[in-house]
Short mmCIF file of C-alpha atoms in Angstrom, two decimals:
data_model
loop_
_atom_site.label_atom_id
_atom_site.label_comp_id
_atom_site.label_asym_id
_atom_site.label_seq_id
_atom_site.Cartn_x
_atom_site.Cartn_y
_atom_site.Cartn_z
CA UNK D 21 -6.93 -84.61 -143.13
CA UNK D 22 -3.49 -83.73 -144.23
CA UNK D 23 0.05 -83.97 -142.79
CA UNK D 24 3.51 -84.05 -143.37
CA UNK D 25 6.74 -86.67 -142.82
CA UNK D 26 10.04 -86.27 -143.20
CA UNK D 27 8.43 -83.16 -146.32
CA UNK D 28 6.30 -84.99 -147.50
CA UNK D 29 2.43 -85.55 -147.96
CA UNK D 30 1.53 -89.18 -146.93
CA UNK D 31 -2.31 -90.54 -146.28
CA UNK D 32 -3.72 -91.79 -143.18
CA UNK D 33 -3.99 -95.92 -143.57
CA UNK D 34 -7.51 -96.77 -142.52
CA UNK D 35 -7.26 -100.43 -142.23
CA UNK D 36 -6.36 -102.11 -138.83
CA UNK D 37 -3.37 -104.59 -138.73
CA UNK D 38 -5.02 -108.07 -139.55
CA UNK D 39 -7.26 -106.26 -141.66
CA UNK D 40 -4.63 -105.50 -144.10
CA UNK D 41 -3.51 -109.02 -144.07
CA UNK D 42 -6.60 -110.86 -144.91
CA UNK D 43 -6.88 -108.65 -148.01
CA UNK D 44 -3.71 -109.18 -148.90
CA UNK D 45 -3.89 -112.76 -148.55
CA UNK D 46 -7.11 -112.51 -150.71
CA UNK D 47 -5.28 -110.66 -153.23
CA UNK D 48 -2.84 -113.35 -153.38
CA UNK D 49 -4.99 -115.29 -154.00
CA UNK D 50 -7.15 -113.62 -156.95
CA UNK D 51 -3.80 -112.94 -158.44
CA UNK D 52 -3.02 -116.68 -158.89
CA UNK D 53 -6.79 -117.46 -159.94
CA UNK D 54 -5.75 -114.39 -162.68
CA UNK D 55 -3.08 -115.96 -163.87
CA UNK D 56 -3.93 -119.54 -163.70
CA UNK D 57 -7.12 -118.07 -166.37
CA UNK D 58 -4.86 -116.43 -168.69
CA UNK D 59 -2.64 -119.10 -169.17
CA UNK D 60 -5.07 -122.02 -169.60
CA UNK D 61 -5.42 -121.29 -172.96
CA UNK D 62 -1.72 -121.23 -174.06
CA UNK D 63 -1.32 -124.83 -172.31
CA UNK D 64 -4.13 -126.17 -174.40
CA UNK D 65 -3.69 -124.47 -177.32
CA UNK D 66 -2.60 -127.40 -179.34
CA UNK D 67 -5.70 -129.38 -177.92
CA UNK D 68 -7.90 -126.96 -178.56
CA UNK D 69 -6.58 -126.05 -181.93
CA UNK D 70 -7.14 -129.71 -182.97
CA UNK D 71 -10.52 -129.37 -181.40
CA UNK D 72 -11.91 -126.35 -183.37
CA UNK D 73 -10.29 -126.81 -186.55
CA UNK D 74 -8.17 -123.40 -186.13
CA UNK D 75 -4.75 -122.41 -187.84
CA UNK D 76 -2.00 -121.26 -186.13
CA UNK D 77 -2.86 -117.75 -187.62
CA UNK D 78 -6.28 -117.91 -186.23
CA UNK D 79 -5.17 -118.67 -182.68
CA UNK D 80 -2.61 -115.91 -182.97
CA UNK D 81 -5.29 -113.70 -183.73
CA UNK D 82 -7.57 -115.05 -180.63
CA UNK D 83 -4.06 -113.89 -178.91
CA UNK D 84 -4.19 -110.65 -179.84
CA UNK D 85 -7.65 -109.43 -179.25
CA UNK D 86 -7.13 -110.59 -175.53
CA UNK D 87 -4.08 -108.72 -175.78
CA UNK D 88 -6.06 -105.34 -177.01
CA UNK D 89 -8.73 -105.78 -174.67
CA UNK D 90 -6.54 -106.44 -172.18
CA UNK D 91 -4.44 -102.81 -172.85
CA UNK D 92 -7.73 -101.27 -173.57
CA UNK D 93 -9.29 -102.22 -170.33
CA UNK D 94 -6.59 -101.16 -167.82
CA UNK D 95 -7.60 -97.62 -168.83
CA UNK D 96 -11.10 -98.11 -167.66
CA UNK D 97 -10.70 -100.36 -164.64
CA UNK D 98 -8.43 -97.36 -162.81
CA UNK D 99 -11.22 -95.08 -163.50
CA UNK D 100 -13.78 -97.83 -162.03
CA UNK D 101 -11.53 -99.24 -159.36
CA UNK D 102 -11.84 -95.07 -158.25
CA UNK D 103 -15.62 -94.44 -158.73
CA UNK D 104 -17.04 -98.28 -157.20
CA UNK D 105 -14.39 -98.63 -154.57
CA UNK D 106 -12.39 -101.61 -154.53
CA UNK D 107 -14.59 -103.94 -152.52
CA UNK D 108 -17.58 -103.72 -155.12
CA UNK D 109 -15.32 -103.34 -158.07
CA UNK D 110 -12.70 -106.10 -157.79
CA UNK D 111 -15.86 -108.61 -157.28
CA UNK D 112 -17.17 -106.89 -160.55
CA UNK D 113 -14.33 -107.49 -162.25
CA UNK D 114 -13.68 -111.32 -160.91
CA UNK D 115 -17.04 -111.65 -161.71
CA UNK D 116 -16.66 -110.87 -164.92
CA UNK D 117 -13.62 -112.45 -165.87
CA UNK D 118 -14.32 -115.80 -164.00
CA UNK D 119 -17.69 -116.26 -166.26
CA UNK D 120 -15.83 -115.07 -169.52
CA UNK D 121 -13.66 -117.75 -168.61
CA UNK D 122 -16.27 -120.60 -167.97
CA UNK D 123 -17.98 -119.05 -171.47
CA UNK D 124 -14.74 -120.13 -173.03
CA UNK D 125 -15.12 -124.06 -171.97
CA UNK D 126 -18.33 -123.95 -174.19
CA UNK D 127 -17.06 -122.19 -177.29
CA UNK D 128 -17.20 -123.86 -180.68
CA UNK D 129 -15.65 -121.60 -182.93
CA UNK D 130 -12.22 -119.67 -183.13
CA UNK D 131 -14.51 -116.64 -183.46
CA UNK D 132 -16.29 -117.71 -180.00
CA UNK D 133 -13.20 -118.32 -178.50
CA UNK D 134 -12.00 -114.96 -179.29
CA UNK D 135 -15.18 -113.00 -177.70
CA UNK D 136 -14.79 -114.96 -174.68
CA UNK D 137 -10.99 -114.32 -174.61
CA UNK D 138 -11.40 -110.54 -175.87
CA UNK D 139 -14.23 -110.60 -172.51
CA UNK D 140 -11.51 -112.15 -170.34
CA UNK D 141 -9.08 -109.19 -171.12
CA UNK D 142 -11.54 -106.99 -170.52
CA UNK D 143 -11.82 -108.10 -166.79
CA UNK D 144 -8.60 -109.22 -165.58
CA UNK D 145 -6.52 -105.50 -165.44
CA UNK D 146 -9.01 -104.73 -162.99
CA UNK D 147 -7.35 -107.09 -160.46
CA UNK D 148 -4.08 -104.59 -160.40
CA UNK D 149 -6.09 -101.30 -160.38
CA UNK D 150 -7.80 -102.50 -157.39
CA UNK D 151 -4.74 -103.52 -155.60
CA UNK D 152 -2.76 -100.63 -156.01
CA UNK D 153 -5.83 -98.93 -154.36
CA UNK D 154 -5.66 -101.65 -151.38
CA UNK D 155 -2.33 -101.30 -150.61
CA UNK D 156 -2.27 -97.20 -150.85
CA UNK D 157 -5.61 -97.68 -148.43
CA UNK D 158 -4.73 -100.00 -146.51
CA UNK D 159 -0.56 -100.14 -145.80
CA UNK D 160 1.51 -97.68 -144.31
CA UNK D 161 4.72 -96.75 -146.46
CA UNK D 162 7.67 -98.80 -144.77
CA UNK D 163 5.17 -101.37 -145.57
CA UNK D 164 3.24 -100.97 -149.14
CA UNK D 165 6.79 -102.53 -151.40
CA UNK D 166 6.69 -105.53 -149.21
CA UNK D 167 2.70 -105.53 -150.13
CA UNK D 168 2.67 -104.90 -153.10
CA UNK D 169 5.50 -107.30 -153.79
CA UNK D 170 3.60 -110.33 -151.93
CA UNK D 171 0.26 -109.99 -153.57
CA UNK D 172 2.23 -109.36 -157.20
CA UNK D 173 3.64 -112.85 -156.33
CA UNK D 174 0.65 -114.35 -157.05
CA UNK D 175 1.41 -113.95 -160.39
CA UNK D 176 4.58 -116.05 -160.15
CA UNK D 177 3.02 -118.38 -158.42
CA UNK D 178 -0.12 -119.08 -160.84
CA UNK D 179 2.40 -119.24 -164.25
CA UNK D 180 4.32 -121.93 -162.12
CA UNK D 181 1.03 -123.83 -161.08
CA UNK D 182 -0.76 -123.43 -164.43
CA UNK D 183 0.81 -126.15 -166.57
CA UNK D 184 0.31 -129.44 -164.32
CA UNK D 185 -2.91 -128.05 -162.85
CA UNK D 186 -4.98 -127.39 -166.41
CA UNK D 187 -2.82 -129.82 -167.95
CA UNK D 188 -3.87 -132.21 -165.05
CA UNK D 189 -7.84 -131.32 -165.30
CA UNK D 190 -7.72 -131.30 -168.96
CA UNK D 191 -6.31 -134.65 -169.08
CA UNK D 192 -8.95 -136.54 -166.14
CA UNK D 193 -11.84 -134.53 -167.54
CA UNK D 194 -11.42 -132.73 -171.13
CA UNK D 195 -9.60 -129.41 -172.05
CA UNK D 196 -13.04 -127.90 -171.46
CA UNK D 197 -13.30 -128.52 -168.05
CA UNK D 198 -10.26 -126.85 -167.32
CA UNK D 199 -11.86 -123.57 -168.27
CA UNK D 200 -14.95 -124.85 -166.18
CA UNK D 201 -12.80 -125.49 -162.78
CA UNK D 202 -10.60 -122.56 -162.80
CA UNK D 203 -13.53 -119.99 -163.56
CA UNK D 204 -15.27 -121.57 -160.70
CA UNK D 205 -12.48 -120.64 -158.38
CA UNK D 206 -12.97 -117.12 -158.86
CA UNK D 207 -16.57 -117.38 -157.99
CA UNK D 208 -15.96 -119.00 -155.05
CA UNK D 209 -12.95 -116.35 -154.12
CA UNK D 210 -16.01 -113.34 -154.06
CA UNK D 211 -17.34 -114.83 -151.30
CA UNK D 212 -14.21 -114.09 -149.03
CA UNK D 213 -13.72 -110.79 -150.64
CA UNK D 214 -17.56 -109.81 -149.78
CA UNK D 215 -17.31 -110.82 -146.36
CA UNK D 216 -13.72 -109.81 -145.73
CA UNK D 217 -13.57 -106.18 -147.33
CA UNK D 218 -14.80 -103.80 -144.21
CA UNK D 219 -17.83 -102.05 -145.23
CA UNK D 220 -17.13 -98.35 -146.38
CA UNK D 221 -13.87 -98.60 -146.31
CA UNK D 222 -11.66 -96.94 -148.94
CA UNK D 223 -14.74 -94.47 -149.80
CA UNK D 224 -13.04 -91.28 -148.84
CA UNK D 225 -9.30 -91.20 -148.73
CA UNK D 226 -7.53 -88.30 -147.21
CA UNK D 227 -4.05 -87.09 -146.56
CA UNK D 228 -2.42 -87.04 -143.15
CA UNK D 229 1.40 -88.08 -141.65
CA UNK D 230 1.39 -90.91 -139.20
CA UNK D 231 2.78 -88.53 -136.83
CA UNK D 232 -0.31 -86.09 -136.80
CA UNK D 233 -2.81 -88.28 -135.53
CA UNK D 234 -2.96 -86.55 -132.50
CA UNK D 235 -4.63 -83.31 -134.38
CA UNK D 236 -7.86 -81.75 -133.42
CA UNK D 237 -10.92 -82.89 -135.55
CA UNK D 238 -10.81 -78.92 -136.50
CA UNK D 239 -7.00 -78.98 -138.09
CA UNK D 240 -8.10 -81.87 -139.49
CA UNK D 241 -10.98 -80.71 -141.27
CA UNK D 242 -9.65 -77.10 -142.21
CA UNK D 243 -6.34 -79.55 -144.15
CA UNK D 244 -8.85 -82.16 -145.94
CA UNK D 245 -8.60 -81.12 -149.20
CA UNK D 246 -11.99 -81.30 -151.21
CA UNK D 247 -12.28 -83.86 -153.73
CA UNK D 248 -12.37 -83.15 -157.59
CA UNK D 249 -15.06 -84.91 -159.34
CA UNK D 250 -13.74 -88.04 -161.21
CA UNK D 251 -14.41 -86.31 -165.13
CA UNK D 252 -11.87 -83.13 -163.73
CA UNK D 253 -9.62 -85.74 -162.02
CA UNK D 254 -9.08 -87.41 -165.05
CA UNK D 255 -8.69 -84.58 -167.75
CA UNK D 256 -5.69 -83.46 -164.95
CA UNK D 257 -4.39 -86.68 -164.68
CA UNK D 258 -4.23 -87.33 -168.83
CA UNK D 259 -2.21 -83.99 -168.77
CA UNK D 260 0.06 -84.72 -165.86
CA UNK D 261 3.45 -85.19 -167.19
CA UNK D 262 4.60 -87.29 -163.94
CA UNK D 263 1.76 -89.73 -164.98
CA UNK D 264 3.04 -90.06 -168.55
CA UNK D 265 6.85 -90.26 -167.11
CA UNK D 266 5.71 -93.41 -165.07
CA UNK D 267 3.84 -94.78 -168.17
CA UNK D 268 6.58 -94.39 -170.21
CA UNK D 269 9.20 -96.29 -167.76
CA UNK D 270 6.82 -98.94 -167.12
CA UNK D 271 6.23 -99.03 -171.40
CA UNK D 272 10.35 -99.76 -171.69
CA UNK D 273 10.58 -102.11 -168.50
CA UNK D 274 8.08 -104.77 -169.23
CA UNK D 275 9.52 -105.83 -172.34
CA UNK D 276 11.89 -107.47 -170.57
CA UNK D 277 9.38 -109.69 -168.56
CA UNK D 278 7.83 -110.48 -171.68
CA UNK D 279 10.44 -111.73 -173.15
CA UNK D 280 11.98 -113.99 -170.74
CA UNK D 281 7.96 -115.06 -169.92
CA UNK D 282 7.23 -116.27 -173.64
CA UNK D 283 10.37 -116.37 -175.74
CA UNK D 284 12.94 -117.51 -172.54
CA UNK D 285 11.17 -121.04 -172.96
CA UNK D 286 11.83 -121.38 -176.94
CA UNK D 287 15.24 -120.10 -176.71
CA UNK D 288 16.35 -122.82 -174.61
CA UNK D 289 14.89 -125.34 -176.89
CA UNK D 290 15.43 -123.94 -180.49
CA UNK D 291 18.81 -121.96 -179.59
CA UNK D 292 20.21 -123.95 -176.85
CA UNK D 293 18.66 -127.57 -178.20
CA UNK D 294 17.35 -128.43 -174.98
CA UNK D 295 14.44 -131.14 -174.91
CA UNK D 296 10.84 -130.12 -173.87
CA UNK D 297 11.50 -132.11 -170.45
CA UNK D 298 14.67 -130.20 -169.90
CA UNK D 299 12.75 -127.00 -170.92
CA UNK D 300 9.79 -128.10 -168.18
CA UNK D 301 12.21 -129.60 -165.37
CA UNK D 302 14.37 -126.17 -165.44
CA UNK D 303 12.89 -123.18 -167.04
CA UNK D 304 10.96 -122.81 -163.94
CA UNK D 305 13.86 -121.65 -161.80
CA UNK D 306 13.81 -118.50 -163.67
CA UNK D 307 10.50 -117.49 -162.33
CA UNK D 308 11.17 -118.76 -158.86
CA UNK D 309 13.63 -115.49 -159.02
CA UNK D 310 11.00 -113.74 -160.55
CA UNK D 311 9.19 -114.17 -156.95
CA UNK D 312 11.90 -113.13 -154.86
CA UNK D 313 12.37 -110.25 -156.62
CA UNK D 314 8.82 -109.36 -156.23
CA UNK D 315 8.71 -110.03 -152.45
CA UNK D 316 12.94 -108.80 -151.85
CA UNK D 317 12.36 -105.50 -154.38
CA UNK D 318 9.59 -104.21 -151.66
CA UNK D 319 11.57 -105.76 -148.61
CA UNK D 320 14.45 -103.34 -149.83
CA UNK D 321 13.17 -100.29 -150.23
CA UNK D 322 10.69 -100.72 -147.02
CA UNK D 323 14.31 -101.53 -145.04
CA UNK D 324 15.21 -98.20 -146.31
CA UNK D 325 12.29 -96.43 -145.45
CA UNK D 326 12.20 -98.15 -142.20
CA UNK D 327 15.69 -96.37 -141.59
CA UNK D 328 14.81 -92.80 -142.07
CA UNK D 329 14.69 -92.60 -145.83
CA UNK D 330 12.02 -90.49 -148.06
CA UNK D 331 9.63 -93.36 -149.03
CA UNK D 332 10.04 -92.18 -152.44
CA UNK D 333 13.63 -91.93 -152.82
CA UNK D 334 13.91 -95.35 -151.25
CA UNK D 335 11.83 -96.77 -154.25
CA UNK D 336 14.04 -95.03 -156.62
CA UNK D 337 17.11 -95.87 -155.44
CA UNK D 338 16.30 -99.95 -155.25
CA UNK D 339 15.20 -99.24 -158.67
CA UNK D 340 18.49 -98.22 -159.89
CA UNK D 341 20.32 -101.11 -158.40
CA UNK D 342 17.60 -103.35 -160.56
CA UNK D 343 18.36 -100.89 -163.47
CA UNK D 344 22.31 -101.91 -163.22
CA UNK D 345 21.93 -105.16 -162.53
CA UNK D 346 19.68 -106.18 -165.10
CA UNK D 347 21.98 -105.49 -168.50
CA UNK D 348 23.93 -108.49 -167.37
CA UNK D 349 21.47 -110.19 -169.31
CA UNK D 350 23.61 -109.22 -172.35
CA UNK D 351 25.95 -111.71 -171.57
CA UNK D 352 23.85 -114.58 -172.52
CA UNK D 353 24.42 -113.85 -176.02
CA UNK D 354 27.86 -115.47 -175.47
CA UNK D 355 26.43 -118.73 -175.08
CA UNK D 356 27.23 -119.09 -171.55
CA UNK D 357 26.95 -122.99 -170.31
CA UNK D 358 23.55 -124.05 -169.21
CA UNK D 359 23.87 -123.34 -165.04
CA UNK D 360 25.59 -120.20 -166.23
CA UNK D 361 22.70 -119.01 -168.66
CA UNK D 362 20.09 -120.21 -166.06
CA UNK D 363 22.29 -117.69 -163.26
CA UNK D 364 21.98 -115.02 -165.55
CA UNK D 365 18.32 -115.06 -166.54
CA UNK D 366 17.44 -115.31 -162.59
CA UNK D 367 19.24 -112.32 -161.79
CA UNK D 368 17.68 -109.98 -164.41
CA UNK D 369 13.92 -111.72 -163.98
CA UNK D 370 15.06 -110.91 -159.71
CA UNK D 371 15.81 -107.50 -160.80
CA UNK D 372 12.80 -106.49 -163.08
CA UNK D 373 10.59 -107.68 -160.51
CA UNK D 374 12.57 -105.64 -157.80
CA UNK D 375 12.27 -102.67 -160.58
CA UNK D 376 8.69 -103.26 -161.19
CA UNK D 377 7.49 -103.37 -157.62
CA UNK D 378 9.03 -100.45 -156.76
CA UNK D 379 7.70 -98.24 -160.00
CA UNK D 380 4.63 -99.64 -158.89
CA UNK D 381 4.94 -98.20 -155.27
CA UNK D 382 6.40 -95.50 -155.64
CA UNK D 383 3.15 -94.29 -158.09
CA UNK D 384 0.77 -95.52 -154.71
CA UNK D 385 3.47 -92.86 -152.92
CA UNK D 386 3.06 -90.12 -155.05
CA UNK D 387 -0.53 -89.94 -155.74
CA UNK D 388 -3.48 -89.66 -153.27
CA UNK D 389 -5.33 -92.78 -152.88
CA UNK D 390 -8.93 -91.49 -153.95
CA UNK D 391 -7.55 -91.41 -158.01
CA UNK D 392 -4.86 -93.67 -157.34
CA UNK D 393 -6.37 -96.35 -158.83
CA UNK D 394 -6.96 -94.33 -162.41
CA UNK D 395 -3.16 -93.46 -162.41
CA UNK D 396 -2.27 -96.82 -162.19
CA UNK D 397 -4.56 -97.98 -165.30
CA UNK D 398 -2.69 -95.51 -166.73
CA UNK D 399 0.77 -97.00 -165.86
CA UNK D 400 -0.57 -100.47 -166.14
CA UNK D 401 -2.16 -99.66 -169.90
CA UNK D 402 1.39 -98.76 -171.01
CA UNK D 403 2.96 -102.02 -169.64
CA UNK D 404 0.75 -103.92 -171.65
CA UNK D 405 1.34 -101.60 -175.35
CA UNK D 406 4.80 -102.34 -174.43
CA UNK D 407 3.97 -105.92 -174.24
CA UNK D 408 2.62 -105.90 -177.37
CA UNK D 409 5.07 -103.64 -179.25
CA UNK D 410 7.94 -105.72 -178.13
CA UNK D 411 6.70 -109.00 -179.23
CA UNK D 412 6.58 -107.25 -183.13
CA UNK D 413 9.98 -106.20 -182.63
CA UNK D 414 11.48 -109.71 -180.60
CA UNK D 415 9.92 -111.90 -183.42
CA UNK D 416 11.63 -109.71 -185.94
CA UNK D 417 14.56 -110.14 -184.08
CA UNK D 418 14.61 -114.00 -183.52
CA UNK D 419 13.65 -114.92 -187.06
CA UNK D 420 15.43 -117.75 -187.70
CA UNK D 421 16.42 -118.87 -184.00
CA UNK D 422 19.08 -115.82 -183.88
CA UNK D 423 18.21 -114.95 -180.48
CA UNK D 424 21.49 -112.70 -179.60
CA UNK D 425 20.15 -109.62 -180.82
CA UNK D 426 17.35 -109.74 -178.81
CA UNK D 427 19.42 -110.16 -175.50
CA UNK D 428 21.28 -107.22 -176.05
CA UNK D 429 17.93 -104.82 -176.70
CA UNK D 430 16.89 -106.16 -173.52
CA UNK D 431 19.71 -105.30 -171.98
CA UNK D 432 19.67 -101.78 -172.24
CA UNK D 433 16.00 -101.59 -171.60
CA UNK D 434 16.10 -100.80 -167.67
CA UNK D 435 18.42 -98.03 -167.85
CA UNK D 436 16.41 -96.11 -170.15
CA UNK D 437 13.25 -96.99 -167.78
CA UNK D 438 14.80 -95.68 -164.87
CA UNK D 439 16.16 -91.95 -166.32
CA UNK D 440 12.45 -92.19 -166.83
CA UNK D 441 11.54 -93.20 -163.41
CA UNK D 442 13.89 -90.29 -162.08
CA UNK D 443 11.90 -87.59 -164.85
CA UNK D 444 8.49 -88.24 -163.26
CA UNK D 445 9.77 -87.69 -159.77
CA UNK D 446 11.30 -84.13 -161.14
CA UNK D 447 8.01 -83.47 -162.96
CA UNK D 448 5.59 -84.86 -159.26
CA UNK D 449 7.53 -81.92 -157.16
CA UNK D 450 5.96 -79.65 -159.67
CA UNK D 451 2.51 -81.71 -160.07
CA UNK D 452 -0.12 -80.24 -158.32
CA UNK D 453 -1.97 -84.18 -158.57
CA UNK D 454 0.81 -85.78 -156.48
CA UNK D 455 0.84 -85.46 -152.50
CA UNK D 456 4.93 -83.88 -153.22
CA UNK D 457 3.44 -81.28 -155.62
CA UNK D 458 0.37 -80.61 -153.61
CA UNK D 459 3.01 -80.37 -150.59
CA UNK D 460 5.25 -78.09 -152.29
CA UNK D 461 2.51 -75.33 -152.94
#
C-alpha cells in the first residue's frame, strides 16, 4: 500500500494509540536495564580488579573487546531485528544480554570476564535496531522524534541511576550480586514485552500517506511494492551512498557524547581539581541536559512537522541549530568558572542529543520500515567505530591533563556531521532504497 504527503512516500502506522505507548514505555524501560548492564562494570571496576588480580591493562583490554563486539554486533542485529521481527528479536537479544550479564557475576578470571563482557556487546545493539523498527512501525511522523527521543532517554536515565544502584547492591550483598540483580531485571522485562507486543505485528510493512486510507483494497494492492529478499536488500543497502552518508555523520557526531560521557568526569577532577564528591554531586547536571535534548530534539522537529513541514526537512533543520550550537563547547578551553563550564557542557550534551535524535529519525523517515532496522545497524555500527576511534585520538590529546585541545576538536565535530547529514538527503532523492527515491521514480 503506497501513498504520498506533502511529495513524499510515508508508511501506514499499524499500531493503535495506547498500543504505541505501552511499547514505548517498555522500551524505556529496556533502555535503562541496557544501560544500567553496561555500566556496572565501570562502577566496580576497582572492586573487581582487586578481586581477580587484574592490571589496569587487563581491564582495559576486557574494555575493548565489549567495545568490538559491541560495533561488530550492531551490523548483525539490523539484519535480525528485519528477518525475526522486533517482538521475537528484542526478547532474543535481552535474553541474551541479561544472561551474559548474570554469567559475569560468576567469572573468575579477567579472561572470563572478558567472554562474558565480549557476549554482553554482542546483545545489547540489538535494543536500538529494534526500536528504530518500533517507532517507524508503530508512530506516525509528527510523532516518531518525540519517540524516539523518550525511549533514547532511557539511556540518560540508567547512566544517572547506575552508580548508587550497583554501588548500593554491591555494597549490602557483594559486587557479584550486582551483576546477578540487574541481569534479572531484564528477564523479568520479557515477560511484558511477550505479552505486550501484538501478535504479527510489524511482519509486513508497507507504504501508504495518512491521507489515503480511504483507497480501495485494489489501489492498494496494485501500489504495494513487493518485497526484496533480505540477502538482495542488503547487498543494495551496503552500496547505497545515502546509507553510508548517515553512517558517516553519525561516525563524526558521537565523539562528542563520548567524550563528555567518559573524559567530562576526569576533566573536572584532574584539570579543574575538583574532589570526587564535587565530581559526583555535579557532573550529573550535564546529563540531565543530555535528556532534554533527547526528549526537546524530537519535540522540535515534530512541532515543525506538525505545522506543515516535510518530516524530513524538519529533522534537518533542528539538526543544524544543534550543529551551531554545539561548537560553543570550544569555549571551555578558556577555563570558564565552574557554573559557567557546567552551562556550557549542558548546552552542547542538549544539542548532540537534539542532533542525534533527529539523525536517528530522519533515517526511520527515509527508509521503509521492512529493512529499516538493517540501515540503522548500519548507522548505529559507525557510532560505535567512532566511539572507539575517538577515545585513541582524546587520550592522545589529554596526555598529561592538557584537556584544551580536545575541546576544540570537539567543537568542530557537529558541523562536519551535519554537511554530512545534508549529503545523504541529496544522495536519498536519487536512492531507489529510500521512500523519497522510490517516490521520485
Amino acid at each position: 500500500m503506497g501513498g504520498v504527503v506533502d511529495g513524499q512516500a510515508v508508511e501506514r502506522v499499524s499500531g493503535s494509540g495506547k498500543t504505541r505507548w505501552v511499547l514505548l514505555g517498555l522500551l524505556f524501560f529496556s533502555t535503562v536495564i541496557n544501560y544500567l548492564d553496561r555500566q556496572a562494570l565501570s562502577i566496580l571496576a576497582t572492586t573487581i580488579q582487586a578481586d581477580l588480580d587484574m592490571s589496569d591493562i587487563e581491564y582495559a583490554r576486557v574494555v575493548q573487546v565489549f567495545l568490538f563486539a559491541y560495533a561488530a554486533a550492531y551490523v548483525m542485529a539490523g539484519r535480525i531485528t528485519d528477518w525475526l521481527g522486533a517482538r521475537v528479536a528484542l526478547l532474543l537479544f535481552v535474553g541474551w544480554w541479561s544472561l551474559a550479564n548474570i554469567a559475569t557475576g560468576f567469572v573468575r578470571s579477567a579472561v572470563e570476564l572478558g567472554a562474558a563482557r565480549f557476549a554482553l556487546g554482542l546483545g545489547e545493539p540489538g535494543n536500538y535496531t529494534v526500536g528504530t523498527k518500533v517507532v517507524s512501525e508503530q508512530f506516525p511522523p509528527r510523532q516518531r522524534g518525540l519517540a524516539l527521543g523518550l525511549y533514547t532517554a532511557g539511556a540518560m536515565i540508567g547512566a544517572t541511576l547506575a552508580p548508587p544502584l550497583i554501588g548500593g547492591i554491591a555494597i549490602a550483598y557483594g559486587w557479584r550480586a550486582a551483576f546477578w540483580i540487574t541481569g534479572l531485571a531484564g528477564l523479568v522485562w520479557m515477560i511484558g514485552w511477550w505479552w505486550a507486543y501484538p501478535r504479527g505485528a510489524g511482519k509486513q510493512s508497507t507504504a501508504v500517506a495518512a491521507s489515503a486510507s480511504d483507497a480501495s483494497p485494489a489501489d492498494e494492492a496494485a501500489a504495494a511494492p513487493t518485497p526484496p529478499s533480505m540477502k538482495g536488500v542488503w547487498g543494495r543497502l551496503a552500496r547505497d551512498r545515502t546509507v553510508w552518508a548517515l553512517v558517516a555523520s553519525r561516525a563524526v557526531a558521537d565523539p562528542v557524547w563520548y567524550f563528555y560521557l567518559f573524559w567530562f568526569p576526569k576533566y573536572l577532577g584532574d584539570a579543574r581539581g575538583m574532589s570526587l564528591m564535587s565530581v559526583a554531586s555535579l557532573a550529573w547536571i550535564v546529563y540531565v541536559a543530555a535528556d532534554i535534548g533527547s526528549v526537546g530534539g524530537g519535540l522540535i522537529s515534530g512541532g515543525l512537522v506538525k505545522r506543515g513541514m516535510d518530516p524530513v526537512q524538519a529533522r534537518l533543520r533542528t539538526m543544524i541549530g544543534a550543529a551551531c550550537l554545539a561548537p560553543v563547547g570550544i569555549f571551555v578551553a578558556l577555563h570558564p568558572p565552574i557554573p559557567v563550564l557546567l552551562g556550557l557542557a549542558c548546552l552542547v550534551t542538549f544539542a548532540h542529543l537534539t542532533y542525534q535524535i533527529n539523525l536517528t529519525t530522519m533515517t526511520v523517515d527515509l527508509f521503509p520500515s521492512r529493512y529499516i532496522a538493517s540501515v540503522a545497524g548500519l548507522v548505529g555500527c559507525g557510532s560505535a567505530l567512532g566511539g572507539m576511534v575517538s577515545a585513541q585520538v582524546v587520550g592522545h590529546l589529554v596526555a598529561g591533563g592538557n584537556f584544551d585541545r580536545a575541546f576544540v576538536l570537539m567543537a568542530v565535530l557537529h558541523p562536519i556531521a551535519v554537511v554530512l547529514a545534508w549529503i545523504a538527503l541529496r544522495q536519498a532523492r536519487r536512492s531507489p532504497m529510500t521512500l523519497v527515491g522510490q517516490q521520485a521514480a
